[in-house]
Tab-separated table of C-alpha atoms in Angstrom:
chain	number	residue	atom	x	y	z
A	15	UNK	CA	-3.143	6.849	-40.779
A	16	UNK	CA	0.582	6.406	-40.203
A	17	UNK	CA	1.881	2.980	-41.227
A	18	UNK	CA	3.599	2.300	-37.925
A	19	UNK	CA	3.858	3.452	-34.307
A	20	UNK	CA	5.044	7.015	-33.747
A	21	UNK	CA	8.784	7.166	-33.220
A	22	UNK	CA	11.284	4.317	-33.386
A	23	UNK	CA	10.413	1.352	-31.195
A	24	UNK	CA	12.641	-1.390	-29.749
A	25	UNK	CA	12.627	-3.319	-33.037
A	26	UNK	CA	13.736	-0.276	-35.042
A	27	UNK	CA	16.491	0.464	-32.528
A	28	UNK	CA	17.625	-3.158	-32.674
A	29	UNK	CA	17.715	-3.236	-36.489
A	30	UNK	CA	19.539	0.096	-36.751
A	31	UNK	CA	22.018	-0.813	-34.025
A	32	UNK	CA	22.738	-4.190	-35.606
A	33	UNK	CA	23.276	-2.581	-39.018
A	34	UNK	CA	25.774	-0.057	-37.638
A	35	UNK	CA	27.541	-2.667	-35.511
A	36	UNK	CA	27.933	-5.060	-38.438
A	37	UNK	CA	29.230	-2.188	-40.580
A	38	UNK	CA	31.914	-1.383	-38.025
A	39	UNK	CA	32.842	-5.073	-37.859
A	40	UNK	CA	33.083	-5.289	-41.645
A	41	UNK	CA	35.370	-2.267	-41.889
A	42	UNK	CA	37.553	-3.621	-39.067
A	43	UNK	CA	37.868	-7.006	-40.799
A	44	UNK	CA	38.763	-5.351	-44.105
A	45	UNK	CA	41.414	-3.252	-42.375
A	46	UNK	CA	42.849	-6.339	-40.724
A	47	UNK	CA	43.049	-8.058	-44.087
A	48	UNK	CA	44.956	-5.159	-45.643
A	49	UNK	CA	47.364	-4.921	-42.725
A	50	UNK	CA	48.118	-8.586	-43.280
A	51	UNK	CA	49.089	-7.778	-46.862
A	52	UNK	CA	45.971	-9.126	-48.594
A	53	UNK	CA	44.014	-7.245	-51.222
A	54	UNK	CA	40.429	-6.181	-50.525
A	55	UNK	CA	38.824	-3.542	-52.796
A	56	UNK	CA	37.867	-0.375	-50.941
A	57	UNK	CA	34.781	0.019	-53.091
A	58	UNK	CA	33.334	-2.911	-51.148
A	59	UNK	CA	33.905	-0.994	-47.904
A	60	UNK	CA	31.981	1.934	-49.354
A	61	UNK	CA	29.167	-0.339	-50.518
A	62	UNK	CA	28.736	-2.046	-47.155
A	63	UNK	CA	28.971	1.210	-45.213
A	64	UNK	CA	26.320	2.786	-47.462
A	65	UNK	CA	24.037	-0.170	-46.798
A	66	UNK	CA	24.515	0.128	-43.037
A	67	UNK	CA	23.916	3.874	-42.955
A	68	UNK	CA	20.882	3.539	-45.247
A	69	UNK	CA	19.359	0.865	-43.021
A	70	UNK	CA	19.876	2.972	-39.884
A	71	UNK	CA	18.408	6.053	-41.563
A	72	UNK	CA	15.361	4.215	-42.866
A	73	UNK	CA	14.550	2.618	-39.512
A	74	UNK	CA	15.282	5.567	-37.216
A	75	UNK	CA	14.621	8.662	-39.345
A	76	UNK	CA	11.789	11.027	-38.576
A	77	UNK	CA	8.922	11.001	-41.027
A	78	UNK	CA	9.846	13.369	-43.826
A	79	UNK	CA	6.790	15.510	-43.440
A	80	UNK	CA	7.011	15.428	-39.641
A	81	UNK	CA	4.747	13.503	-37.284
A	82	UNK	CA	1.022	13.882	-37.663
A	83	UNK	CA	1.061	15.157	-41.221
A	84	UNK	CA	-1.872	14.919	-43.512
A	85	UNK	CA	-2.343	12.329	-46.227
A	86	UNK	CA	-0.064	14.105	-48.689
A	87	UNK	CA	1.240	17.211	-46.944
A	88	UNK	CA	4.971	16.467	-46.694
A	89	UNK	CA	7.453	17.495	-49.355
A	90	UNK	CA	7.966	13.801	-50.234
A	91	UNK	CA	4.364	12.746	-49.883
A	92	UNK	CA	2.218	11.340	-47.126
A	93	UNK	CA	2.830	8.545	-44.611
A	94	UNK	CA	2.252	5.683	-47.069
A	95	UNK	CA	4.742	7.138	-49.564
A	96	UNK	CA	7.323	7.545	-46.801
A	97	UNK	CA	6.725	3.975	-45.677
A	98	UNK	CA	7.208	2.666	-49.224
A	99	UNK	CA	10.461	4.572	-49.721
A	100	UNK	CA	11.813	3.177	-46.475
A	101	UNK	CA	10.748	-0.272	-47.530
A	102	UNK	CA	12.735	0.182	-50.750
A	103	UNK	CA	15.820	1.202	-48.757
A	104	UNK	CA	15.641	-1.445	-46.016
A	105	UNK	CA	14.290	-4.363	-48.022
A	106	UNK	CA	15.873	-3.840	-51.464
A	107	UNK	CA	18.598	-1.195	-51.841
A	108	UNK	CA	20.492	-1.861	-48.596
A	109	UNK	CA	20.592	-5.658	-49.132
A	110	UNK	CA	22.007	-5.051	-52.625
A	111	UNK	CA	24.766	-2.878	-51.160
A	112	UNK	CA	25.476	-5.419	-48.404
A	113	UNK	CA	25.682	-8.434	-50.707
A	114	UNK	CA	27.795	-6.619	-53.317
A	115	UNK	CA	30.463	-6.216	-50.612
A	116	UNK	CA	30.778	-10.039	-50.215
A	117	UNK	CA	30.627	-10.149	-46.407
A	118	UNK	CA	30.859	-13.953	-46.093
A	119	UNK	CA	34.007	-14.066	-48.215
A	120	UNK	CA	35.550	-11.343	-46.049
A	121	UNK	CA	34.647	-13.178	-42.845
A	122	UNK	CA	36.194	-16.441	-44.056
A	123	UNK	CA	39.389	-14.666	-45.073
A	124	UNK	CA	39.690	-12.507	-41.952
A	125	UNK	CA	38.898	-15.128	-39.300
A	126	UNK	CA	41.789	-17.151	-37.973
A	127	UNK	CA	41.496	-20.950	-38.240
A	128	UNK	CA	39.542	-22.205	-35.254
A	129	UNK	CA	36.145	-23.138	-33.920
A	130	UNK	CA	34.343	-19.960	-35.011
A	131	UNK	CA	35.564	-20.232	-38.576
A	132	UNK	CA	34.739	-23.941	-38.800
A	133	UNK	CA	31.224	-23.288	-37.530
A	134	UNK	CA	30.740	-20.501	-40.050
A	135	UNK	CA	31.838	-22.791	-42.888
A	136	UNK	CA	29.546	-25.571	-41.600
A	137	UNK	CA	26.630	-23.150	-41.410
A	138	UNK	CA	27.233	-21.822	-44.926
A	139	UNK	CA	27.257	-25.387	-46.303
A	140	UNK	CA	24.370	-26.739	-44.193
A	141	UNK	CA	21.232	-28.162	-45.754
A	142	UNK	CA	18.930	-25.615	-44.107
A	143	UNK	CA	20.884	-22.661	-45.493
A	144	UNK	CA	21.037	-24.370	-48.862
A	145	UNK	CA	17.223	-24.646	-48.900
A	146	UNK	CA	16.719	-21.010	-47.873
A	147	UNK	CA	19.152	-19.889	-50.582
A	148	UNK	CA	17.325	-21.786	-53.312
A	149	UNK	CA	16.278	-18.722	-55.386
A	150	UNK	CA	12.555	-19.584	-55.779
A	151	UNK	CA	12.239	-20.242	-52.028
A	152	UNK	CA	13.971	-16.948	-51.197
A	153	UNK	CA	11.702	-15.135	-53.679
A	154	UNK	CA	8.542	-16.572	-52.091
A	155	UNK	CA	9.714	-15.512	-48.626
A	156	UNK	CA	10.508	-11.995	-49.848
A	157	UNK	CA	7.803	-11.063	-52.362
A	158	UNK	CA	5.230	-13.408	-50.799
A	159	UNK	CA	5.728	-11.615	-47.495
A	160	UNK	CA	5.017	-8.285	-49.189
A	161	UNK	CA	1.772	-9.589	-50.664
A	162	UNK	CA	0.784	-10.898	-47.243
A	163	UNK	CA	1.583	-7.526	-45.658
A	164	UNK	CA	-0.220	-5.255	-48.123
A	165	UNK	CA	-3.142	-7.408	-49.242
A	166	UNK	CA	-4.313	-8.607	-45.811
A	167	UNK	CA	-5.157	-6.913	-42.496
A	168	UNK	CA	-1.559	-7.399	-41.321
A	169	UNK	CA	-0.522	-3.875	-42.359
A	170	UNK	CA	-3.319	-2.222	-40.374
A	171	UNK	CA	-2.730	-4.462	-37.351
A	172	UNK	CA	1.000	-3.701	-37.277
A	173	UNK	CA	0.288	0.031	-37.074
A	174	UNK	CA	-1.110	-0.365	-33.522
A	175	UNK	CA	0.988	-3.269	-32.197
A	176	UNK	CA	4.669	-2.455	-31.649
A	177	UNK	CA	5.759	-6.082	-31.320
A	178	UNK	CA	4.008	-7.083	-34.530
A	179	UNK	CA	5.395	-4.015	-36.268
A	180	UNK	CA	8.897	-4.988	-35.123
A	181	UNK	CA	8.435	-8.535	-36.399
A	182	UNK	CA	7.351	-7.179	-39.793
A	183	UNK	CA	10.423	-4.929	-39.914
A	184	UNK	CA	12.752	-7.811	-39.042
A	185	UNK	CA	11.162	-10.042	-41.684
A	186	UNK	CA	11.465	-7.328	-44.312
A	187	UNK	CA	15.216	-6.938	-43.647
A	188	UNK	CA	15.935	-10.672	-43.415
A	189	UNK	CA	13.866	-11.619	-46.473
A	190	UNK	CA	15.468	-8.869	-48.579
A	191	UNK	CA	18.956	-10.000	-47.611
A	192	UNK	CA	18.112	-13.646	-48.260
A	193	UNK	CA	16.656	-12.982	-51.713
A	194	UNK	CA	19.530	-10.732	-52.784
A	195	UNK	CA	22.109	-13.218	-51.489
A	196	UNK	CA	20.439	-16.105	-53.325
A	197	UNK	CA	20.060	-14.271	-56.628
A	198	UNK	CA	23.527	-12.693	-56.765
A	199	UNK	CA	25.440	-15.855	-55.814
A	200	UNK	CA	28.671	-14.012	-54.980
A	201	UNK	CA	29.742	-15.652	-51.713
A	202	UNK	CA	30.766	-19.320	-51.242
A	203	UNK	CA	27.788	-21.346	-50.041
A	204	UNK	CA	26.574	-24.936	-50.304
A	205	UNK	CA	25.465	-24.546	-53.899
A	206	UNK	CA	25.622	-21.675	-56.340
A	207	UNK	CA	22.705	-22.030	-58.678
A	208	UNK	CA	23.126	-21.426	-62.373
A	209	UNK	CA	22.459	-18.152	-64.113
A	210	UNK	CA	19.265	-19.458	-65.738
A	211	UNK	CA	17.640	-20.329	-62.384
A	212	UNK	CA	18.655	-17.080	-60.733
A	213	UNK	CA	17.738	-14.940	-63.746
A	214	UNK	CA	14.298	-16.545	-64.109
A	215	UNK	CA	13.665	-16.080	-60.387
A	216	UNK	CA	14.620	-12.408	-60.578
A	217	UNK	CA	12.243	-11.848	-63.500
A	218	UNK	CA	9.378	-13.629	-61.721
A	219	UNK	CA	9.954	-11.754	-58.472
A	220	UNK	CA	10.173	-8.431	-60.307
A	221	UNK	CA	6.893	-9.130	-62.083
A	222	UNK	CA	5.152	-10.047	-58.815
A	223	UNK	CA	6.485	-6.887	-57.161
A	224	UNK	CA	5.259	-4.745	-60.085
A	225	UNK	CA	1.791	-6.327	-59.980
A	226	UNK	CA	1.594	-5.621	-56.236
A	227	UNK	CA	2.470	-1.964	-56.874
A	228	UNK	CA	-0.288	-1.740	-59.501
A	229	UNK	CA	-2.877	-3.131	-57.102
A	230	UNK	CA	-1.851	-0.618	-54.439
A	231	UNK	CA	-2.321	2.201	-56.937
A	232	UNK	CA	-6.045	1.498	-57.028
A	233	UNK	CA	-6.767	-0.184	-53.676
A	234	UNK	CA	-5.122	0.626	-50.319
A	235	UNK	CA	-4.138	-2.108	-47.851
A	236	UNK	CA	-7.241	-3.454	-46.065
A	237	UNK	CA	-8.177	-1.561	-42.925
A	238	UNK	CA	-6.316	1.650	-43.847
A	239	UNK	CA	-7.535	5.067	-44.946
A	240	UNK	CA	-4.702	6.587	-46.961
A	241	UNK	CA	-5.573	9.442	-49.275
A	242	UNK	CA	-5.712	8.787	-53.022
A	243	UNK	CA	-2.795	11.117	-53.826
A	244	UNK	CA	-0.621	9.529	-51.135
A	245	UNK	CA	-1.574	6.046	-52.317
A	246	UNK	CA	-0.800	6.820	-55.971
A	247	UNK	CA	2.553	8.389	-55.147
A	248	UNK	CA	3.565	5.496	-52.895
A	249	UNK	CA	2.581	2.922	-55.534
A	250	UNK	CA	4.655	4.754	-58.146
A	251	UNK	CA	7.654	4.735	-55.812
A	252	UNK	CA	7.204	1.004	-55.288
A	253	UNK	CA	6.840	0.307	-59.017
A	254	UNK	CA	9.716	2.373	-60.421
A	255	UNK	CA	11.994	2.129	-57.379
A	256	UNK	CA	11.620	-1.658	-57.370
A	257	UNK	CA	12.471	-1.771	-61.068
A	258	UNK	CA	15.597	0.312	-60.462
A	259	UNK	CA	16.873	-1.997	-57.696
A	260	UNK	CA	16.081	-5.076	-59.780
A	261	UNK	CA	18.112	-3.637	-62.651
A	262	UNK	CA	20.986	-3.195	-60.207
A	263	UNK	CA	20.600	-6.834	-59.155
A	264	UNK	CA	20.665	-7.941	-62.787
A	265	UNK	CA	23.791	-5.879	-63.497
A	266	UNK	CA	25.582	-7.315	-60.460
A	267	UNK	CA	24.553	-10.849	-61.363
A	268	UNK	CA	25.605	-10.421	-64.999
A	269	UNK	CA	28.941	-8.875	-64.042
A	270	UNK	CA	29.718	-11.768	-61.698
A	271	UNK	CA	28.767	-14.277	-64.393
A	272	UNK	CA	30.890	-12.516	-67.020
A	273	UNK	CA	33.886	-12.319	-64.697
A	274	UNK	CA	33.529	-15.973	-63.709
A	275	UNK	CA	33.235	-17.033	-67.344
A	276	UNK	CA	36.417	-15.140	-68.187
A	277	UNK	CA	38.286	-16.844	-65.337
A	278	UNK	CA	37.005	-20.252	-66.429
A	279	UNK	CA	38.137	-19.606	-70.006
A	280	UNK	CA	41.582	-18.557	-68.803
A	281	UNK	CA	41.891	-21.737	-66.741
A	282	UNK	CA	40.880	-23.841	-69.756
A	283	UNK	CA	43.516	-22.172	-71.906
A	284	UNK	CA	46.141	-22.830	-69.265
A	285	UNK	CA	45.112	-26.476	-68.918
A	286	UNK	CA	44.835	-27.096	-72.670
A	287	UNK	CA	42.729	-29.715	-74.447
A	288	UNK	CA	44.030	-32.572	-72.311
A	289	UNK	CA	41.343	-32.014	-69.699
A	290	UNK	CA	38.448	-32.255	-72.109
A	291	UNK	CA	36.146	-35.214	-71.510
A	292	UNK	CA	33.930	-36.850	-74.129
A	293	UNK	CA	30.417	-37.300	-72.805
A	294	UNK	CA	28.638	-40.663	-72.885
A	295	UNK	CA	26.554	-39.906	-75.918
A	296	UNK	CA	29.638	-38.792	-77.861
A	297	UNK	CA	28.136	-35.384	-78.560
A	298	UNK	CA	31.405	-33.527	-78.231
A	299	UNK	CA	33.458	-32.419	-75.265
A	300	UNK	CA	32.773	-30.919	-71.912
A	301	UNK	CA	34.850	-29.924	-68.930
A	302	UNK	CA	34.157	-30.362	-65.234
A	303	UNK	CA	33.161	-26.695	-64.897
A	304	UNK	CA	30.423	-27.236	-67.514
A	305	UNK	CA	28.750	-30.107	-65.686
A	306	UNK	CA	24.959	-29.868	-65.695
A	307	UNK	CA	23.286	-28.538	-62.591
A	308	UNK	CA	26.230	-26.396	-61.536
A	309	UNK	CA	27.503	-28.989	-59.050
A	310	UNK	CA	30.194	-26.910	-57.471
A	311	UNK	CA	30.132	-28.821	-54.200
A	312	UNK	CA	31.322	-32.062	-55.746
A	313	UNK	CA	34.361	-32.398	-53.486
A	314	UNK	CA	32.504	-31.957	-50.209
A	315	UNK	CA	29.568	-34.256	-51.082
A	316	UNK	CA	30.385	-36.650	-53.882
A	317	UNK	CA	33.906	-37.282	-52.610
A	318	UNK	CA	32.475	-38.570	-49.363
A	319	UNK	CA	29.628	-40.634	-50.757
A	320	UNK	CA	31.391	-42.238	-53.735
A	321	UNK	CA	33.262	-45.551	-53.217
A	322	UNK	CA	36.678	-43.889	-53.477
A	323	UNK	CA	35.655	-40.859	-51.394
A	324	UNK	CA	37.811	-41.727	-48.343
A	325	UNK	CA	40.783	-42.338	-50.631
A	326	UNK	CA	40.362	-38.922	-52.244
A	327	UNK	CA	40.109	-37.202	-48.881
A	328	UNK	CA	43.222	-39.050	-47.687
A	329	UNK	CA	45.126	-37.872	-50.751
A	330	UNK	CA	44.002	-34.301	-50.105
A	331	UNK	CA	45.123	-34.487	-46.476
A	332	UNK	CA	48.561	-35.799	-47.451
A	333	UNK	CA	49.014	-33.358	-50.329
A	334	UNK	CA	48.051	-30.211	-48.444
A	335	UNK	CA	49.995	-31.168	-45.312
A	336	UNK	CA	53.103	-31.812	-47.401
A	337	UNK	CA	52.773	-28.316	-48.838
A	338	UNK	CA	52.184	-26.915	-45.345
A	339	UNK	CA	55.402	-28.577	-44.163
A	340	UNK	CA	57.267	-27.057	-47.096
A	341	UNK	CA	55.723	-23.657	-46.348
A	342	UNK	CA	56.887	-23.942	-42.719
A	343	UNK	CA	60.456	-24.624	-43.824
A	344	UNK	CA	60.228	-21.781	-46.346
A	345	UNK	CA	59.134	-19.303	-43.659
A	346	UNK	CA	62.063	-20.279	-41.437
A	347	UNK	CA	64.532	-20.092	-44.318
A	348	UNK	CA	63.239	-16.697	-45.456
A	349	UNK	CA	63.411	-15.399	-41.883
A	350	UNK	CA	67.026	-16.505	-41.452
A	351	UNK	CA	68.136	-15.212	-44.858
A	352	UNK	CA	66.541	-11.825	-44.199
A	353	UNK	CA	68.161	-11.578	-40.791
A	354	UNK	CA	71.625	-12.432	-42.126
A	355	UNK	CA	71.428	-9.856	-44.943
A	356	UNK	CA	69.647	-7.086	-43.093
A	357	UNK	CA	70.996	-3.719	-44.203
A	358	UNK	CA	72.681	-5.125	-47.314
A	359	UNK	CA	71.763	-4.502	-50.932
A	360	UNK	CA	69.512	-7.573	-50.763
A	361	UNK	CA	67.847	-6.683	-47.457
A	362	UNK	CA	64.782	-4.787	-48.681
A	363	UNK	CA	63.806	-7.376	-51.302
A	364	UNK	CA	64.357	-10.269	-48.893
A	365	UNK	CA	62.249	-8.585	-46.196
A	366	UNK	CA	59.359	-8.123	-48.639
A	367	UNK	CA	59.643	-11.769	-49.683
A	368	UNK	CA	59.699	-12.903	-46.050
A	369	UNK	CA	56.414	-11.124	-45.304
A	370	UNK	CA	54.707	-12.556	-48.372
A	371	UNK	CA	55.943	-16.105	-47.700
A	372	UNK	CA	54.588	-15.886	-44.140
A	373	UNK	CA	51.235	-14.612	-45.436
A	374	UNK	CA	51.097	-17.450	-47.966
A	375	UNK	CA	51.536	-19.999	-45.179
A	376	UNK	CA	48.697	-18.380	-43.211
A	377	UNK	CA	46.501	-18.543	-46.314
A	378	UNK	CA	47.297	-22.260	-46.648
A	379	UNK	CA	46.385	-22.886	-42.999
A	380	UNK	CA	43.020	-21.181	-43.565
A	381	UNK	CA	42.521	-23.240	-46.717
A	382	UNK	CA	43.017	-26.461	-44.748
A	383	UNK	CA	40.334	-25.305	-42.322
A	384	UNK	CA	37.938	-24.529	-45.205
A	385	UNK	CA	38.424	-28.017	-46.655
A	386	UNK	CA	38.107	-29.753	-43.251
A	387	UNK	CA	41.677	-31.036	-43.577
A	388	UNK	CA	43.404	-31.694	-40.234
A	389	UNK	CA	46.895	-30.302	-39.724
A	390	UNK	CA	49.511	-33.045	-39.275
A	391	UNK	CA	51.714	-31.282	-36.784
A	392	UNK	CA	54.431	-33.896	-36.863
A	393	UNK	CA	55.067	-32.882	-40.485
A	394	UNK	CA	55.311	-29.183	-39.684
A	395	UNK	CA	57.581	-29.857	-36.694
A	396	UNK	CA	59.723	-32.128	-38.856
A	397	UNK	CA	60.025	-29.441	-41.525
A	398	UNK	CA	60.993	-26.886	-38.886
A	399	UNK	CA	63.725	-29.160	-37.517
A	400	UNK	CA	64.854	-30.069	-41.037
A	401	UNK	CA	65.445	-26.427	-41.896
A	402	UNK	CA	67.542	-26.008	-38.746
A	403	UNK	CA	69.567	-29.148	-39.547
A	404	UNK	CA	70.198	-27.941	-43.118
A	405	UNK	CA	72.198	-25.057	-41.710
A	406	UNK	CA	74.952	-27.503	-40.784
A	407	UNK	CA	75.676	-28.461	-44.407
A	408	UNK	CA	79.358	-28.124	-45.494
A	409	UNK	CA	79.981	-24.697	-47.019
A	410	UNK	CA	83.761	-24.430	-47.025
A	411	UNK	CA	83.886	-22.651	-43.662
A	412	UNK	CA	83.707	-24.064	-40.166
A	413	UNK	CA	82.465	-21.317	-37.830
A	414	UNK	CA	80.837	-18.686	-40.055
A	415	UNK	CA	78.643	-18.409	-43.097
A	416	UNK	CA	80.021	-18.687	-46.585
A	417	UNK	CA	79.189	-16.135	-49.234
A	418	UNK	CA	77.886	-19.036	-51.292
A	419	UNK	CA	75.096	-19.583	-48.729
A	420	UNK	CA	73.082	-16.674	-50.128
A	421	UNK	CA	73.043	-18.220	-53.603
A	422	UNK	CA	71.928	-21.624	-52.296
A	423	UNK	CA	69.220	-20.089	-50.104
A	424	UNK	CA	67.795	-18.045	-52.969
A	425	UNK	CA	67.636	-21.220	-55.072
A	426	UNK	CA	65.822	-23.038	-52.244
A	427	UNK	CA	63.345	-20.191	-51.874
A	428	UNK	CA	62.703	-20.233	-55.610
A	429	UNK	CA	61.965	-23.977	-55.534
A	430	UNK	CA	59.490	-23.311	-52.748
A	431	UNK	CA	57.806	-20.487	-54.673
A	432	UNK	CA	57.555	-22.672	-57.766
A	433	UNK	CA	55.952	-25.501	-55.787
A	434	UNK	CA	53.588	-23.006	-54.181
A	435	UNK	CA	52.548	-21.686	-57.589
A	436	UNK	CA	51.798	-25.253	-58.709
A	437	UNK	CA	49.633	-25.728	-55.602
A	438	UNK	CA	47.581	-22.573	-56.225
A	439	UNK	CA	47.259	-23.430	-59.922
A	440	UNK	CA	45.950	-26.917	-59.167
A	441	UNK	CA	43.446	-25.696	-56.586
A	442	UNK	CA	42.318	-22.956	-58.969
A	443	UNK	CA	41.504	-25.616	-61.554
A	444	UNK	CA	39.377	-27.439	-58.953
A	445	UNK	CA	37.617	-24.256	-57.750
A	446	UNK	CA	34.925	-24.651	-60.417
A	447	UNK	CA	33.860	-27.925	-58.743
A	448	UNK	CA	34.096	-26.999	-55.067
A	449	UNK	CA	32.456	-23.908	-53.623
A	450	UNK	CA	34.795	-24.014	-50.624
A	451	UNK	CA	37.644	-22.857	-52.858
A	452	UNK	CA	37.642	-19.087	-53.431
A	453	UNK	CA	38.771	-18.621	-57.053
A	454	UNK	CA	39.457	-14.894	-56.592
A	455	UNK	CA	41.701	-15.545	-53.620
A	456	UNK	CA	43.543	-18.399	-55.383
A	457	UNK	CA	44.195	-16.207	-58.428
A	458	UNK	CA	45.585	-13.511	-56.157
A	459	UNK	CA	47.880	-16.042	-54.437
A	460	UNK	CA	49.008	-17.423	-57.798
A	461	UNK	CA	49.896	-13.958	-59.079
A	462	UNK	CA	51.873	-13.310	-55.922
A	463	UNK	CA	53.791	-16.596	-56.289
A	464	UNK	CA	54.677	-15.748	-59.888
A	465	UNK	CA	55.852	-12.326	-58.765
A	466	UNK	CA	58.012	-13.932	-56.078
A	467	UNK	CA	59.617	-16.226	-58.667
A	468	UNK	CA	60.553	-13.224	-60.813
A	469	UNK	CA	62.014	-11.399	-57.821
A	470	UNK	CA	64.049	-14.435	-56.781
A	471	UNK	CA	65.317	-14.904	-60.340
A	472	UNK	CA	66.554	-11.325	-60.344
A	473	UNK	CA	68.232	-11.755	-56.938
A	474	UNK	CA	69.807	-15.044	-58.035
A	475	UNK	CA	71.320	-13.546	-61.198
A	476	UNK	CA	72.715	-10.675	-59.212
A	477	UNK	CA	74.182	-12.896	-56.470
A	478	UNK	CA	75.652	-15.357	-58.968
A	479	UNK	CA	77.402	-12.548	-60.811
A	480	UNK	CA	78.810	-11.011	-57.629
A	481	UNK	CA	79.870	-14.272	-55.939
A	482	UNK	CA	80.985	-16.474	-58.820
A	483	UNK	CA	82.075	-14.103	-61.579
A	484	UNK	CA	83.130	-10.802	-60.036
A	485	UNK	CA	84.290	-8.096	-62.441
A	486	UNK	CA	88.044	-8.106	-63.056
A	487	UNK	CA	89.694	-5.094	-61.410
A	488	UNK	CA	92.185	-3.213	-63.632
A	489	UNK	CA	95.751	-3.071	-62.365
A	490	UNK	CA	96.977	0.285	-61.044
A	491	UNK	CA	98.604	2.487	-63.676
A	492	UNK	CA	101.751	3.071	-61.595
A	493	UNK	CA	102.417	-0.658	-61.251
A	494	UNK	CA	102.111	-1.152	-65.009
A	495	UNK	CA	104.532	1.712	-65.674
A	496	UNK	CA	107.081	0.299	-63.205
A	497	UNK	CA	107.022	-3.060	-64.927
A	498	UNK	CA	107.601	-1.361	-68.269
A	499	UNK	CA	110.649	0.592	-67.023
A	500	UNK	CA	112.332	-2.376	-65.361
A	501	UNK	CA	115.624	-3.160	-67.250
A	502	UNK	CA	115.862	-6.608	-68.743
């Protein structure tokens, strides 16, 4: 018998349509990010698109051997084998491709600060999502659902009931995504469990999946009449195909762990030994990123429940709003400097700096939204007015700009870039303790700030040489000769 109703039903159409729609949305968000000047690897676009196309193909595609084929008459096997292969695509391979593309990180970076973004952050850090993303719970929902499907009468019942078949399809997709998301731990959520918990869960789930494939090799799902050859081929696909996807999961998980460990080591080297803390038992040193239990959400839970939690949050609000005020003044200053020197030798470099400084301010606004920090608009308005008032400083001329203004403005921009680099560096050090801080994004912003400092240093040296110490022009040869021939 065929494992489902003939032809795609409403559930299959809904799953395929949702997969293609989400893929289009992902590619649009990635394009928006790149147009804004941010970096987003194109390999992630390819990964997500492959997952969307694979999901649509597996849910809508015609049976490989054609409808009404015999138990093992198609070139790829009978109906049970085809069902198993599609299960591998929809429930295992496609979720791996989706999660590897880090869709939640992209959404948080692409969405503008506002209600939608705040709700997404609240949902990602909610207790219910945290429970579902506990790796053993996600594994029970995924692999336990497969055992329930293949070792009870549910499989046979779903073949004749379209609504039940659609519910099984939806559960297979959702459970596969949930398990892959929980095990990989790539996107910022309430809590990222340690490698030991996720690795042990992956091994246990892989073993349970392999045992299920072995049982199907000898005994078909209850209430079905698949041929022995079809059953054996489908069980082999489930066994070896599941192993292949699980190896991919392990590679992705190990790569993320290795990359994160390298970033943590680099941050420790930058901070030096001053941040080491001796534990209570005096057994050596540890750092905040090595705290037991992987408590990466310390700032959004402990900071609010500890006695000095409100004080810490108040400090964060003041600190980030002060930097936002400085960023506002920096954007205005960069805009004015670029406008005044448009078409000059400095114009192209100043225009590039202006765009990056504006993007950095937008990134800071999004960071305030991630950390639930309100924007103190009186500070930003004050910084805007302060930059306008600074234009009236004495510069040796009454009605027009002095050539010295360029040198002073470059120095002011460099001070702003240096303060911005200190901000990103400090938040990067705290990223190991707070999952709301995206370490990859902060490293990218820090590299950009350092690059801006180097560019401004080069512009400053050039302007100082041209404005303060211009090259001495040699006297004309005719004038020198006339002075020589003048009688004494």
